[in-house]
CSV table of C-alpha atoms in Angstrom, one decimal:
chain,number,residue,atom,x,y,z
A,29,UNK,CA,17.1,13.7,6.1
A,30,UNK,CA,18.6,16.8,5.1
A,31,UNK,CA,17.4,17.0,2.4
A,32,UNK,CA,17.0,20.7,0.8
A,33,UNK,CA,13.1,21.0,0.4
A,34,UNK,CA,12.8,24.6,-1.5
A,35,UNK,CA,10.6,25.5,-4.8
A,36,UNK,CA,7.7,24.4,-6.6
A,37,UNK,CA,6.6,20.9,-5.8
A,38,UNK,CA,4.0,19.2,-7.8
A,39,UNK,CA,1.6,16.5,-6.9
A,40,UNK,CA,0.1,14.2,-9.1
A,41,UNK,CA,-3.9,14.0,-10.1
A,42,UNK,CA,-4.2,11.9,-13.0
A,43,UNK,CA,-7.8,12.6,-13.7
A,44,UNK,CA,-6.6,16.6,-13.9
A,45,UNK,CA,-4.5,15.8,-16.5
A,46,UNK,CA,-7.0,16.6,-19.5
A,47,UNK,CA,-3.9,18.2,-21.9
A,48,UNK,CA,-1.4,15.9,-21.4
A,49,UNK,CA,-0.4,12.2,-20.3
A,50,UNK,CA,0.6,12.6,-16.8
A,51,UNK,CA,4.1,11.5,-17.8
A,52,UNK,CA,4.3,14.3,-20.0
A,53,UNK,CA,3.3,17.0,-17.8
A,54,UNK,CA,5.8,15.6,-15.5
A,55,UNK,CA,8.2,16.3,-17.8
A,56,UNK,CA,7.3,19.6,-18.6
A,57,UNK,CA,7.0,20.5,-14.9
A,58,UNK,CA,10.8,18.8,-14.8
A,59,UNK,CA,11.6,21.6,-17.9
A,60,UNK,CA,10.1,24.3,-15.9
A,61,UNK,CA,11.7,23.8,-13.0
A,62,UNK,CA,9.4,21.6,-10.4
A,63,UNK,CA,11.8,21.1,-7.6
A,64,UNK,CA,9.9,17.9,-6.8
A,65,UNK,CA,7.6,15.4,-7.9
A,66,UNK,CA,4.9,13.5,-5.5
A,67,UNK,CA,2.8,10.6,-7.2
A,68,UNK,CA,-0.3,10.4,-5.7
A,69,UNK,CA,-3.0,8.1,-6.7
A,70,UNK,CA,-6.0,6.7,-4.6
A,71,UNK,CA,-7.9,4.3,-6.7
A,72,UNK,CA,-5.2,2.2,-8.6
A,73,UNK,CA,-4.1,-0.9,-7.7
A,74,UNK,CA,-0.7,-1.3,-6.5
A,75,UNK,CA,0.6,-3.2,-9.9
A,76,UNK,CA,-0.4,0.3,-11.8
A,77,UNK,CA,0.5,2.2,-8.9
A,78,UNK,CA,4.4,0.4,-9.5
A,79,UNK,CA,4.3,1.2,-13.1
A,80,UNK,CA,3.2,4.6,-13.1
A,81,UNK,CA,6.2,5.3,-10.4
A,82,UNK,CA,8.8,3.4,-12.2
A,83,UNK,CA,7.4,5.8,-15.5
A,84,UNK,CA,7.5,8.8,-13.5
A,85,UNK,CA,11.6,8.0,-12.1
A,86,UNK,CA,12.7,7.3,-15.6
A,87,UNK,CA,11.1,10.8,-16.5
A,88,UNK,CA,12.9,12.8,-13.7
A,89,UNK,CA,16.0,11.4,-13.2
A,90,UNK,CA,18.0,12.9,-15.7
A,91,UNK,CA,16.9,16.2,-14.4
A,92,UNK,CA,18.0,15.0,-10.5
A,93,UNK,CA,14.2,15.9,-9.4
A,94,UNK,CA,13.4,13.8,-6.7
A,95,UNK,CA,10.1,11.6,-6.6
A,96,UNK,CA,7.9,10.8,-4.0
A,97,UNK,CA,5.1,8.8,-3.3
A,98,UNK,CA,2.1,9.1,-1.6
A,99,UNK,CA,1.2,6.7,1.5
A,100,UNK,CA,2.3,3.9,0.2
A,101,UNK,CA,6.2,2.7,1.4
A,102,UNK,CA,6.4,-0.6,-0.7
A,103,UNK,CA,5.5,1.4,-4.2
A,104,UNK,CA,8.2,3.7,-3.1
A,105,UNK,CA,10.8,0.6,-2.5
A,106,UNK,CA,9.8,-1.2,-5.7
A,107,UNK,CA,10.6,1.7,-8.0
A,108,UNK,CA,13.2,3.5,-6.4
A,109,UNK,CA,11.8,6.3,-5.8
A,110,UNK,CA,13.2,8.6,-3.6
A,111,UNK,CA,10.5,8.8,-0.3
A,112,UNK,CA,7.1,9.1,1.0
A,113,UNK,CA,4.6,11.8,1.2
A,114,UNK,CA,2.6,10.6,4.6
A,115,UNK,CA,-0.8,12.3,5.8
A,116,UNK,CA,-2.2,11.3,9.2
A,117,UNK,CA,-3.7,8.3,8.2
A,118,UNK,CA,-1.0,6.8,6.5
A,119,UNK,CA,1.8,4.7,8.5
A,120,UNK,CA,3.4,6.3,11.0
A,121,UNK,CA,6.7,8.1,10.2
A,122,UNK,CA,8.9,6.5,12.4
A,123,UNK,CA,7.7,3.3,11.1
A,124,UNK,CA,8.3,5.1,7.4
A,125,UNK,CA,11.8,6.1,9.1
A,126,UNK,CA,13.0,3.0,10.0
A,127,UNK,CA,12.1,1.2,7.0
A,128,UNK,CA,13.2,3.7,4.4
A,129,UNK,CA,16.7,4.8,6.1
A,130,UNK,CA,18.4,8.2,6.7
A,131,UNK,CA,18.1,9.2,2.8
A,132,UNK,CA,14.6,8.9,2.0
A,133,UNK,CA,12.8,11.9,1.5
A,134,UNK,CA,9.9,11.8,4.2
A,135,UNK,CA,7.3,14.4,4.5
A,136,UNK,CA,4.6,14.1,7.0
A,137,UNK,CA,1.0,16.4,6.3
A,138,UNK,CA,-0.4,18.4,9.2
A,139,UNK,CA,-4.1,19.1,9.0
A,140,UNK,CA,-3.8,20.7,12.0
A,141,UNK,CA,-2.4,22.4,14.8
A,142,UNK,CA,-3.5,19.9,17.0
A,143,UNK,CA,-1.3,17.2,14.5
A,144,UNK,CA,1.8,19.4,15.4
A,145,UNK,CA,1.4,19.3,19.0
A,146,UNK,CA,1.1,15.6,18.7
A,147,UNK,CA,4.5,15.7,16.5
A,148,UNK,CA,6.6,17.5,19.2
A,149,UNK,CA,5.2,15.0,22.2
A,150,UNK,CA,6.4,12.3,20.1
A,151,UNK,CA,9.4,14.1,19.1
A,152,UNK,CA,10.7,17.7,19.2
A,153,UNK,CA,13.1,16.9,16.8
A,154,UNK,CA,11.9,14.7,14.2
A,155,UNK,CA,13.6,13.2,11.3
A,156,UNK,CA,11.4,14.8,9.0
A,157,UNK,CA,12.4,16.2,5.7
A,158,UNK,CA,9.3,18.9,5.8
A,159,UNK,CA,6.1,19.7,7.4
A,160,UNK,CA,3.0,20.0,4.7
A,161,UNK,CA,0.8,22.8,5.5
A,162,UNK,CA,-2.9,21.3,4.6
A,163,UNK,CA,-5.0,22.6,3.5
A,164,UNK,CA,-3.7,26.1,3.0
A,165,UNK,CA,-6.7,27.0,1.2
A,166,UNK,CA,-9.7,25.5,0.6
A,167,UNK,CA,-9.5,23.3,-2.4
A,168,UNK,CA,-11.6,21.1,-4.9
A,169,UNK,CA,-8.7,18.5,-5.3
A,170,UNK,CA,-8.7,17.0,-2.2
A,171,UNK,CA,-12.0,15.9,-0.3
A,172,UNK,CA,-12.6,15.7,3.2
A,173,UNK,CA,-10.1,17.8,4.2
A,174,UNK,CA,-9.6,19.9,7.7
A,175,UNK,CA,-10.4,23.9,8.0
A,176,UNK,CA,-7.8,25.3,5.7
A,177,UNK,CA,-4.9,26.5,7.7
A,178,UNK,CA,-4.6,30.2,5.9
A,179,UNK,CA,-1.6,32.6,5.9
A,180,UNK,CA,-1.9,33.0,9.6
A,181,UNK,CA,-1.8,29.3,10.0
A,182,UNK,CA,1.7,29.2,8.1
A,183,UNK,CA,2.9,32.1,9.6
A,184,UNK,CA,1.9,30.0,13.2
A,185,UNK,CA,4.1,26.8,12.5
A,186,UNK,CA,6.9,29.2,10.8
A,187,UNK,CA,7.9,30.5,14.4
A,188,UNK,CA,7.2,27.2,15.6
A,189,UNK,CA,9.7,25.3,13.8
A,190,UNK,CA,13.0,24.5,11.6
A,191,UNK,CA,11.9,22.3,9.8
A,192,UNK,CA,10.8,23.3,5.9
A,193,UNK,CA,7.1,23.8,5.6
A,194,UNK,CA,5.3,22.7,2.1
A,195,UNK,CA,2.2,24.4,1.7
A,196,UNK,CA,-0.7,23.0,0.1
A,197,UNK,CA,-4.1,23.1,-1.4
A,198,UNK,CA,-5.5,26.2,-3.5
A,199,UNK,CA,-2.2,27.3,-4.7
A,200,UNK,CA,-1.6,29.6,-7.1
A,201,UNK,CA,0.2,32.4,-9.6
A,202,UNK,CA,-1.8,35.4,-7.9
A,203,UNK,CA,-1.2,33.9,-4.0
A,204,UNK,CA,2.0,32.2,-4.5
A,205,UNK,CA,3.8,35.5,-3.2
A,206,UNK,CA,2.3,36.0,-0.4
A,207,UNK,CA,2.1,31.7,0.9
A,208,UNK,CA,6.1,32.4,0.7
A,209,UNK,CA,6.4,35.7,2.7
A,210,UNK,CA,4.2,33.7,5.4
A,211,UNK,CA,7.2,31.2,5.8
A,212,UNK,CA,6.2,28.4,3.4
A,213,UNK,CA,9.8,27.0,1.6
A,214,UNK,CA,7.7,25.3,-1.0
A,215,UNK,CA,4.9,25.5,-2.5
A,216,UNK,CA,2.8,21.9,-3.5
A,217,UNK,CA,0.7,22.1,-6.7
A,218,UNK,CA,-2.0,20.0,-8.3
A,219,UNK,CA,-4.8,21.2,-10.5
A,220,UNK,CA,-2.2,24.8,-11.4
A,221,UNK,CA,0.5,22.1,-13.0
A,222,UNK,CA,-2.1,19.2,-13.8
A,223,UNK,CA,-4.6,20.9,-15.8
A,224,UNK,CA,-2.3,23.4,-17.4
A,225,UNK,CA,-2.1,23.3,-21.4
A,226,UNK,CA,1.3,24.9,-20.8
A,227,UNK,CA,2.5,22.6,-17.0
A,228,UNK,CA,5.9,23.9,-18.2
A,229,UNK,CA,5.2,27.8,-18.3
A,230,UNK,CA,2.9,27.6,-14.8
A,231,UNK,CA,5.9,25.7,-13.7
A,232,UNK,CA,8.3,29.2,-14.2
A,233,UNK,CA,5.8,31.3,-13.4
A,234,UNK,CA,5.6,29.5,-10.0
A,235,UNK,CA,9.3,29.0,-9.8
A,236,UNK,CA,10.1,33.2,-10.3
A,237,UNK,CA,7.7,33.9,-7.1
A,238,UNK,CA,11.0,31.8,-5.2
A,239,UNK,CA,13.4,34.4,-6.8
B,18,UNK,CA,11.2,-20.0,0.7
B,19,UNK,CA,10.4,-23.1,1.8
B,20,UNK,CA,8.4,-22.4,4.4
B,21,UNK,CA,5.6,-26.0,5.1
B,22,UNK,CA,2.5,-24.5,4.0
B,23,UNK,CA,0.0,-27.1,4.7
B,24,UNK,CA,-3.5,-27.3,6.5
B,25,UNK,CA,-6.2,-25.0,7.2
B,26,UNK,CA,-5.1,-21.1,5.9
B,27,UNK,CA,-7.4,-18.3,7.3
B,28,UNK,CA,-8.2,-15.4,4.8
B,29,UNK,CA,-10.0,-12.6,6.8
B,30,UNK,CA,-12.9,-10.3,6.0
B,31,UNK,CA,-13.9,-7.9,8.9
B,32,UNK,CA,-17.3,-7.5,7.6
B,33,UNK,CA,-18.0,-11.2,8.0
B,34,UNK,CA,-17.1,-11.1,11.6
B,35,UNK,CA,-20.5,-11.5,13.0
B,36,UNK,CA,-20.0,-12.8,15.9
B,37,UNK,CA,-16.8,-12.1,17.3
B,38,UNK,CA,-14.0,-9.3,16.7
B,39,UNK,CA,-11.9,-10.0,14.0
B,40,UNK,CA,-8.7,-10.6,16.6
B,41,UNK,CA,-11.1,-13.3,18.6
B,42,UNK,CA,-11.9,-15.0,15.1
B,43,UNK,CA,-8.5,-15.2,14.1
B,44,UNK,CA,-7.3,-16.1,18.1
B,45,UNK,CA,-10.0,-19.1,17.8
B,46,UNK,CA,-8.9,-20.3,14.6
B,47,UNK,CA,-5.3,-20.4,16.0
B,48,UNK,CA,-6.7,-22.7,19.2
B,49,UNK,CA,-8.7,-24.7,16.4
B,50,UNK,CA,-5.2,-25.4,14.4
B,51,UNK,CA,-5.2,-22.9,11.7
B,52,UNK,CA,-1.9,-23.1,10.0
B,53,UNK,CA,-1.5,-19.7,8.2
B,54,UNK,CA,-3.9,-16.3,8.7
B,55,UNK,CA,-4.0,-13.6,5.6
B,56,UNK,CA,-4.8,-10.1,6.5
B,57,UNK,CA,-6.7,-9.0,4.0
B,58,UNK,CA,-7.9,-5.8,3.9
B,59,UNK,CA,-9.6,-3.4,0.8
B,60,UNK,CA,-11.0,-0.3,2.1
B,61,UNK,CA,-8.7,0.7,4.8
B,62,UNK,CA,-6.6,3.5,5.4
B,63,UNK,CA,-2.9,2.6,5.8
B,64,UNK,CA,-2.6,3.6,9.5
B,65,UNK,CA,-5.6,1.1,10.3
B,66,UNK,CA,-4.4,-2.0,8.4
B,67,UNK,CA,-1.2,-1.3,9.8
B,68,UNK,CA,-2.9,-1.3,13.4
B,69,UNK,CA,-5.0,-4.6,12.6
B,70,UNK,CA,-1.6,-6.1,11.5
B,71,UNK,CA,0.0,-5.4,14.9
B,72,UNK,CA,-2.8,-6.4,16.7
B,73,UNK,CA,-2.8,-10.2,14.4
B,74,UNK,CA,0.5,-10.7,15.0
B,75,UNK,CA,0.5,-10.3,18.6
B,76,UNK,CA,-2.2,-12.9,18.7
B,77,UNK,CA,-0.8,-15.6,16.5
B,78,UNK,CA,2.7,-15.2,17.8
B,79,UNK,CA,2.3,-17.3,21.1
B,80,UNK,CA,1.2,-19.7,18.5
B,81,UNK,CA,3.9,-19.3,15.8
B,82,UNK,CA,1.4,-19.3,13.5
B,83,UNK,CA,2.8,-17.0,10.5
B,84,UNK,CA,0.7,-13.8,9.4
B,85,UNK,CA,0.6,-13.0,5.6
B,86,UNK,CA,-0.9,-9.2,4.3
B,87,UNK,CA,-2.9,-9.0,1.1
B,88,UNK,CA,-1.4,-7.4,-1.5
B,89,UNK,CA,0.6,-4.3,0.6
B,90,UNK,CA,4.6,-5.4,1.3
B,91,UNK,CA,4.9,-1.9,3.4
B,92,UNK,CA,2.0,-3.4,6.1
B,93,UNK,CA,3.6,-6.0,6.6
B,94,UNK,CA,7.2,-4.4,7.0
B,95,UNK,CA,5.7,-1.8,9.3
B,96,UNK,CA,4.0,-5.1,11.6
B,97,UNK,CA,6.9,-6.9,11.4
B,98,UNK,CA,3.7,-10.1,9.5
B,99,UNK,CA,5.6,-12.8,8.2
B,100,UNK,CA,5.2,-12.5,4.2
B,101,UNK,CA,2.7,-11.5,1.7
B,102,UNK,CA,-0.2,-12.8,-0.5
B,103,UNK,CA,0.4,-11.2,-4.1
B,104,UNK,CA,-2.5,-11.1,-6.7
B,105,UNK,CA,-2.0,-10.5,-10.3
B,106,UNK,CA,-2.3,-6.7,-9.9
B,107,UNK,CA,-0.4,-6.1,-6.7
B,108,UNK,CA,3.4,-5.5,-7.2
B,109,UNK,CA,5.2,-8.4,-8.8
B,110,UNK,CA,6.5,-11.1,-6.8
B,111,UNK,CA,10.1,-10.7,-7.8
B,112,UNK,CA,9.8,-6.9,-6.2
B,113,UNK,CA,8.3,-8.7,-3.4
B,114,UNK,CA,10.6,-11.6,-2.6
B,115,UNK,CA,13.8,-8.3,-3.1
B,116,UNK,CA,12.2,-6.4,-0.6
B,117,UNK,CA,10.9,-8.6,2.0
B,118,UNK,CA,14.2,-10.8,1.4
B,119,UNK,CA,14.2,-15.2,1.5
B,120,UNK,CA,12.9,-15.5,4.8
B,121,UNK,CA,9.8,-14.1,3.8
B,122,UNK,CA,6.4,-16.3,3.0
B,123,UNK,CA,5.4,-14.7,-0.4
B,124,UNK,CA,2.0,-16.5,-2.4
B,125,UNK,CA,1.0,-15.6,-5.7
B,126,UNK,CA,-2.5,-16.3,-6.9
B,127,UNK,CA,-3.3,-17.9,-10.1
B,128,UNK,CA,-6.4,-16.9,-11.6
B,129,UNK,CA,-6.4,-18.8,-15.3
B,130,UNK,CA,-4.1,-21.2,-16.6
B,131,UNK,CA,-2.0,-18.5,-18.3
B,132,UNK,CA,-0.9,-16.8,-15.1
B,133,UNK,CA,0.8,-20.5,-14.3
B,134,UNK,CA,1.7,-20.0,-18.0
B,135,UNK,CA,3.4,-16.6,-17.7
B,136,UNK,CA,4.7,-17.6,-14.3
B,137,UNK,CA,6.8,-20.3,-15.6
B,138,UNK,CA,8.3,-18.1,-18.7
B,139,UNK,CA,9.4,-15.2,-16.1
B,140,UNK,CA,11.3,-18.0,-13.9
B,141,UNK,CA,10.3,-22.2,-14.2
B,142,UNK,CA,11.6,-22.6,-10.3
B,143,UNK,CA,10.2,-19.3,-8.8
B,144,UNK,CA,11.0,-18.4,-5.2
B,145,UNK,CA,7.7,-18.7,-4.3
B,146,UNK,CA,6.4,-20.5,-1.3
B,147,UNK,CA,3.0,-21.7,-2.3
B,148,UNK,CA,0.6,-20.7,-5.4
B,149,UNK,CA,-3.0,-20.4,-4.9
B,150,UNK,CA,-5.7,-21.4,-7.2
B,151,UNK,CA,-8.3,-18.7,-7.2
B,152,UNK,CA,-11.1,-19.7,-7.1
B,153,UNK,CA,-11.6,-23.4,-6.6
B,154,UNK,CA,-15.5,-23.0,-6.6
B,155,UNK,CA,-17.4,-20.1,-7.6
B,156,UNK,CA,-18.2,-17.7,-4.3
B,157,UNK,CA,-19.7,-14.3,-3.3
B,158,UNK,CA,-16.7,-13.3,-1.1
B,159,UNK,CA,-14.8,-12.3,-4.0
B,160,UNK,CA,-16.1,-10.2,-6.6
B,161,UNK,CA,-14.4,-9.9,-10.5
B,162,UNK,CA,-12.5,-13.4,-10.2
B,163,UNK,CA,-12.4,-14.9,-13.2
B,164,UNK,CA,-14.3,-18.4,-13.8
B,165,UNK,CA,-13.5,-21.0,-10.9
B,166,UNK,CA,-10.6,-23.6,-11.6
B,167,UNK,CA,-12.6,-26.7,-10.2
B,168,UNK,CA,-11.1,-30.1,-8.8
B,169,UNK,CA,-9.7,-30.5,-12.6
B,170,UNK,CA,-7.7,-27.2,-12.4
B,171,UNK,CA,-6.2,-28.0,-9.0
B,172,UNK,CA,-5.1,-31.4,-10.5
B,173,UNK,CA,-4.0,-30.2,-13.3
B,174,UNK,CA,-1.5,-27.3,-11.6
B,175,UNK,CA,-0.7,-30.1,-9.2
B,176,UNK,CA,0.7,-31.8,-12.5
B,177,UNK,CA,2.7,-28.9,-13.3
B,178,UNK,CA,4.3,-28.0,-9.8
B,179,UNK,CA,6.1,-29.4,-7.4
B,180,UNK,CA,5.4,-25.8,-5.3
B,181,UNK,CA,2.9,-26.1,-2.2
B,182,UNK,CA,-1.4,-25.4,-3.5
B,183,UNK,CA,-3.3,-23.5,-2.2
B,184,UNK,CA,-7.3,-23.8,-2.8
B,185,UNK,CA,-9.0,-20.8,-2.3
B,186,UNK,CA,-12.9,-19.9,-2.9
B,187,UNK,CA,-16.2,-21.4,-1.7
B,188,UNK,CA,-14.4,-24.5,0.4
B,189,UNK,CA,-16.2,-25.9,3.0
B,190,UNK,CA,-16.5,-28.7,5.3
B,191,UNK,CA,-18.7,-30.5,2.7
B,192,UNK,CA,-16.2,-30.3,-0.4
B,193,UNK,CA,-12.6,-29.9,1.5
B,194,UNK,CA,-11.8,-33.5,1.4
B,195,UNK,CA,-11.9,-34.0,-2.5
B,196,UNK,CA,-9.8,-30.3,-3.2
B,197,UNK,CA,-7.2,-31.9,-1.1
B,198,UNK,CA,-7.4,-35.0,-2.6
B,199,UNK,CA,-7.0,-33.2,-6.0
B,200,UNK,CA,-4.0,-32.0,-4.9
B,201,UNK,CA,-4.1,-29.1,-2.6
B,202,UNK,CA,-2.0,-28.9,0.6
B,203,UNK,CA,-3.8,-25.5,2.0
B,204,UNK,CA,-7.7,-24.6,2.2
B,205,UNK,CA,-7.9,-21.2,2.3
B,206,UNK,CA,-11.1,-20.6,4.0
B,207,UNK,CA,-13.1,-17.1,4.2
B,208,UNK,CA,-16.7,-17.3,5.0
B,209,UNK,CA,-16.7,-20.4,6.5
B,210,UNK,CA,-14.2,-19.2,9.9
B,211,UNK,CA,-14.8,-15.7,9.7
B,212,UNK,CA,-18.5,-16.0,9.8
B,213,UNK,CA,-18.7,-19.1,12.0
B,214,UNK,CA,-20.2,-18.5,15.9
B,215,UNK,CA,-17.7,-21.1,16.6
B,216,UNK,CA,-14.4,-20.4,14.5
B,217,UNK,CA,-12.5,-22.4,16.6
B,218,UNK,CA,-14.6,-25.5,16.2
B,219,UNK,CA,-15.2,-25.0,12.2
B,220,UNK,CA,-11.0,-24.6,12.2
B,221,UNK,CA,-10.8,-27.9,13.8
B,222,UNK,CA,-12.6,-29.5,11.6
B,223,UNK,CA,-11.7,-28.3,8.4
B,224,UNK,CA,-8.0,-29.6,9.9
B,225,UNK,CA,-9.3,-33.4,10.0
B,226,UNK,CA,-9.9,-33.1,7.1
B,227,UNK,CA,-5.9,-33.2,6.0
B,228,UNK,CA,-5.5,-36.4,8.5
């Protein structure tokens, strides 16, 4: 907990990588300036799963870019990676909590306003290291998804609480601006990063909107 | 490690569950004698499992009969399950038994000779507590395994280890005597409890058969 949340943060999507391995646009990202790294993969097995994170740590630790990973708590404790990414149908986050200890990075996705309102109940302070704002506009990357939350919607859970807010889903240069001045303190990439020739120029590009 | 792993070792499959809900299968084995129950789980969201896993334990518990969970280490973490089952392409075993720690029942399953093979070069006394042979007989439960060990295979491992067998695939009533006699100390049994009208009855049996 504590842990400063602030920048561009990139997810992972494998199958958008078309330019690069995903290692390598990690990398560049790391170059650019990503601010932090989530692995997310949903059809791998776990062995892969391990690897890819233990790949993706060796790539970011000499920059001191943290690395999360999606869901799943034991990839995260097998290759030292730094915390979990958790959406509502993942573990809960206490469980997370307690298992992980104070310094893990844990992030918990809100689809809804409805999923913050069930937060506070549970807790009004919550050792949370953000709030992810999802989706903040409709998308392609991820299926199934809730009614996109909008500017209004990040504006909403600004005035509602301390806690850093990552927003995510349809992300990019020519709204970036504006997703900050709402009240987001990061701003969670996939396909901009992914499927960039250049992951390392989107990455500044991104980064500058912060400045 | 060294935990007794003998006797009748329930592997679940929800979609088997005809007759009964998959807690009243596995409470029914654990009146018949089961000795050890596997959650296994493939298609499930994390939050689920994890809320099948609570729900297992608190039935075997009154029984102290230990609960494994395929494959994911954080599952059973969150549950507070007694150990894992680890495949070839879940996270190694020596990731496993650091996490989870000794007290933990951790199995790895063997699918050829060369995964016995490899297992020996990595560590010749590994702190495993049993290994499975998977499968014993061919079987629809399982899709992708590679071809079935037979009574020779389990003999042969036998042979080469001094660490508790475990027979898993297409055991039955009819052919549980001769895989013990070839040197198993566990049947691991799918179809035969989880789609039995009487689980607890089928478990009983299967347990005579180690008398």
């Amino acid at each position: 907990m504590g842990n400063k949340i602030r920048g561009v943060y990139l997810v992972t999507d494998r199958p958008l990588c078309h330019w690069h391995s995903l290692a390598e646009v990690v990398r560049q990202a790391a170059l650019g300036g990503v601010s932090l790294v989530q692995l997310r993969e949903k059809e791998t097995d776990s062995r892969e799963f391990f690897e890819l994170a233990k790949q993706l740590k060796e790539v970011l630790t000499p920059f001191q870019i943290p690395l999360l990973i999606n869901d799943r708590l034991d990839i995260c404790l097998a290759a030292g990676a730094d915390g979990v990414h958790l959406g509502q149908s993942d573990l809960p986050w206490r469980e997370a909590r307690r298992i992980l200890g104070n310094d893990a990075i844990i992030g918990l996705s809100l689809e809804t306003k409805e999923d913050f309102h069930s937060l506070m109940k549970i807790d009004p302070n919550p050792p949370l290291d953000y709030l992810a704002v999802s989706p903040v506009f409709d998308t392609e990357t991820k299926t199934n998804t809730k009614p996109a939350w909008g500017l209004t919607g990040v504006q909403w859970l600004r005035e509602k609480t301390t806690l850093p807010i990552v927003a995510i889903g349809g992300i990019k240069e020519s709204n970036a601006k504006e997703v900050i001045e709402a009240g987001a303190d990061s701003l969670a990439v996939v396909s901009a990063i992914c499927s960039a020739k250049d992951p390392k120029l989107t990455t500044e590009i991104l980064s500058t909107k912060f400045l």
